[in-house]
C-alpha cells in the first residue's frame, strides 16, 4: 500500500514545478522565465492569471429576475404553471392555497392539507439528509470538485476532448474559452448562467459546451471559426426539469449521444437527448440525490455518487445499477481507468484511495454491472511531516478530487490540508500507475505552485501526444500546465459505443431499457 512517506519532500517556497522528464519533476523559479530545457519542449499553451480583483462578483443571486419588474396580476392558473416550473409540487400547492378568491373553497382547503403533508415529509426527509436544508450556493460549494468554490476566482474548468481548447468558469458568472490556434477569446454570459458548478464539452463535436448552473443546464454553441468575443444568448439552449436544481455535475457519453446531469436534491439522474431537449429520469430510492458523475472512457459504465454513504455504478446498455455502501461517508470523487476495468474513488473525510475492479465477460450476463464485491485500499494519504529548507511541513489528509490521464500512467490527487493544524496545506500529489498486467501505484511527486497558492481544480489534457499534460487552477487565479514526458504504453482501444457486459449479483432492473427512440 502506497503512502506519502514514500514521496520526496516538497520544493522550497518560491520554486514551482514546471514539468517531468526522465521520471524527475523539474522545478523552476517562475512560470514566466522557465529554463532553456523547458522552452525547448515547445509547450505552446497560455499561462493565465485571473485573480479575484479583476472580476466583479455578481450582485444578484435570485433564482429569477421577476423581482426587478413592476408587479402585474396574472391569472391563477398561469401563476400555478409558473410555480410548478420553478419549485415543483410544493410551489403549485402553495400558490393555490394563497389564492383565496380565485379558486373554489374545497380546492383551497385540499391544497392546504396537501401542502402541510408535503412540508412534514420534507422536514422528515431533511432530518435524514441535512444537505437539503442548505442554500443552493452552499450546496454547490459542498459538492463541487473545486476545493474553495466560494472564495476562488476559478470555479470550473474543462478541456475540449479533441483539440487544444479549454473553458474556464469565473467568479463573475462568465465563461472564457481559450484556443491555442486563435487569439480570439470568447466570453460567454447569460442571464441564467449563475453559480456554475461544472462544464463538459460534447465529444466528436467542435463547438458544443454544456454548463451546469444553479437553475438549469446551458448548452452553448460556440462557433470555432467566429471572430466574435461575445456570443449572444441566442447561442445557448436552456435545459431544465422541475426539482432538478442546483446541478453539480455533468457527464457526456464518449460517443456524444447522451448527456447525464445530477443534482443533490433530486434522486433521479437525468439522461438528456440534447438535440430534442428531452430527458429520461433514472431514479433509485435512497441516497438523497446525486452529487457527482463520471462516465468510463469505454462508455460501458457510469459512477453516480450521492450525498449519503452509498454510491452506484450503472451499466450504460440496459441501464441497470449496483449499489455500494461506504462505511464513514459519501463518495467524494472518482475516476476510471482508460479501458473502464478499474474505478478509483475516495470517501469524504477519509485519506484512503479505494479501488473496484471490473472484469469482461463474453456476453453471458448481459445488462449486469458486475465487478468486485468489495473495494480494496490502494493508498493511505494520512498526514505526514517533511523537513524542508523552510522548516517542517505537514502534508496529508482528506482526498478532495482525483483525475487519471488518458494513457493510464499518471494519477493526480488533491489532498486537503487541515486549517486547524499549523503548517498544514492543501497539495497536489501525482502517482505513476500501471493497470496491466498487474496494477501498480508508485509515487511521482508533489506539484507546487507559487508562494501562497493552493491547487483548486485540475484536469488532464485528453490527447497529449508526448505523455500526459496536467492543467492546474490555483487559488491565486493562475492556470498552469505541467507536462509529463514519457512513452505511452500500448493500451487496447475501445469504440465509444462498445459496452462489455459485466457479471454481478446486486442488480436493480431498470424500466428504461431504451432511453431514446430514433425518430
Phi, psi and omega in degrees: 000129182281151177214169181289344178297339182275352181278154170286156180298147178295163181293155174296154177300138181104343176256151181234155177274126183259313183193173175245134178212133183055042178063023178233135174278125186261122179269170176206171182283325181198167178283333184284335182230069180289159179293159180303328180297326178283322179298330180290343182281348173059053173270098186267070179230142183287135170265109190259156175227111183232073183287166181295332186296331182268359181249140178261116180295145181298139182270336182245130181241018181290156177292333180217173182257017186293334181290346182274357185247159178294139183295136178224129183284115177261165176291156183298324183288326177290321177296323179295319179297316179296320179295323178295319181291322185276320188244326184107207185298316182296323177294321177297313180295322180294321180294319178293320182295331181276346183268081188292311188266002186250351180230156177301153182298318181296326179289322178295315180295319178297321179293322177298316179295316180295323179293323177297317178296317179299318181292324178294315178296323180294319179294323177293319179295322181293330177292329177281326182233089186300337183295339181291343178271358180283157168288160183301316181297319179293324179293318178296316179298325181292321187253004178288153175279353173281138183296311180235077184297324183287317189265342184271151179284342180253119187251335179202152182216143180208121170282145170289140186290347187230344183228168179276072180220138180218158179242143180232125175266133187248170183299330183274017178069017174258162177231131177248140181245121181251133180232127182299327185269012182213143176272350178284132180241094178296139175245121185261125176222143181208149182296335179265359181276079181240137174053063181291127181254332183200159176219156178204129174278144177284129177295154178059030180212138186273340196229002189256118180240125177259141186231126177273112182251180183293322186245353185194181170250128174258133178246102182273135173253096185259106181293118183291344180265355182284145177263005181284136177264352179226078176304142182288162178294345176291348177277002184242129168276152177243120176248124180216158180211136181303133177077009183244066177195148000286158181258126186247351182206145176226150177207126175268146170293148182302334178272356178075017183277326185226151177240133176256143175226151183224143175226137180295344181261357184240121179287351178268134168269122185269135177250115187258140162258100189296325183297325180257355181060030176257151178223153176237122179279133172253103190250140173225141180285136178100152178105330178081000181148189176228129187250330188212137181234143175213116180269131181295147184300332179276358176080007188270334188218160179224130171272131177231108179270154181236167178289350181254184183280050178208144170224161184236151171240119180262145167261138192265026177252302176256358180057054167255167184215160172242150186244125177243119176275146173254162187273321191247337184188188182281161174287119184275317184201166179194159178207154185253152170290165186295334180259005179074012183270350183217136176243124172257137180212163178227150182257139180303130179087358181247162180248023184251143170259122180256159180225137170239127180256146180234138182248149183267138179239166186271046176074014182289325182237066183295139178085014178241149185281311180074208180096173179296150181278340178225152179271148177253150179270124180262324185210146175244110184257039177296161186298137174220166183248146177232142175269121178236178179295337181262011180109195182280133178239136178258125181227137178129161179141216185292136177275127182260316181208157179219149173213143184244131183287156187300334179282346180078021184244355175222133178239125180251137184225129172265123182248120182282139175276169178263111183296342180275351182255130181295137178062025172261133185219160177280132184227166175244114180254141180240136178244149168271134184230157171212130186259343183216143003283338174233154182279135177229143177224110185235149181289142175247311178155179178261135174269121185244139177257196181293165181301129180086000181258147177230147180293138180246314181220158178206154180200138176274140173298131187285345184215046176281126191274344187259011181144254177217149179229116182256125175261131184237130172259124186257162183295339179280352183097003179274144175241121182236162181234124183246108178277145174243111185267118175200167179270123181294132172287159180281125177237142178297139179260141181244146172292140181303333182268359182282131181229096178294147179277149185238154179256151178173176183241333184265083184237137179245116186294149182252148176271007182236070180294329178233113190286315182226132178268149179286137179276000000 
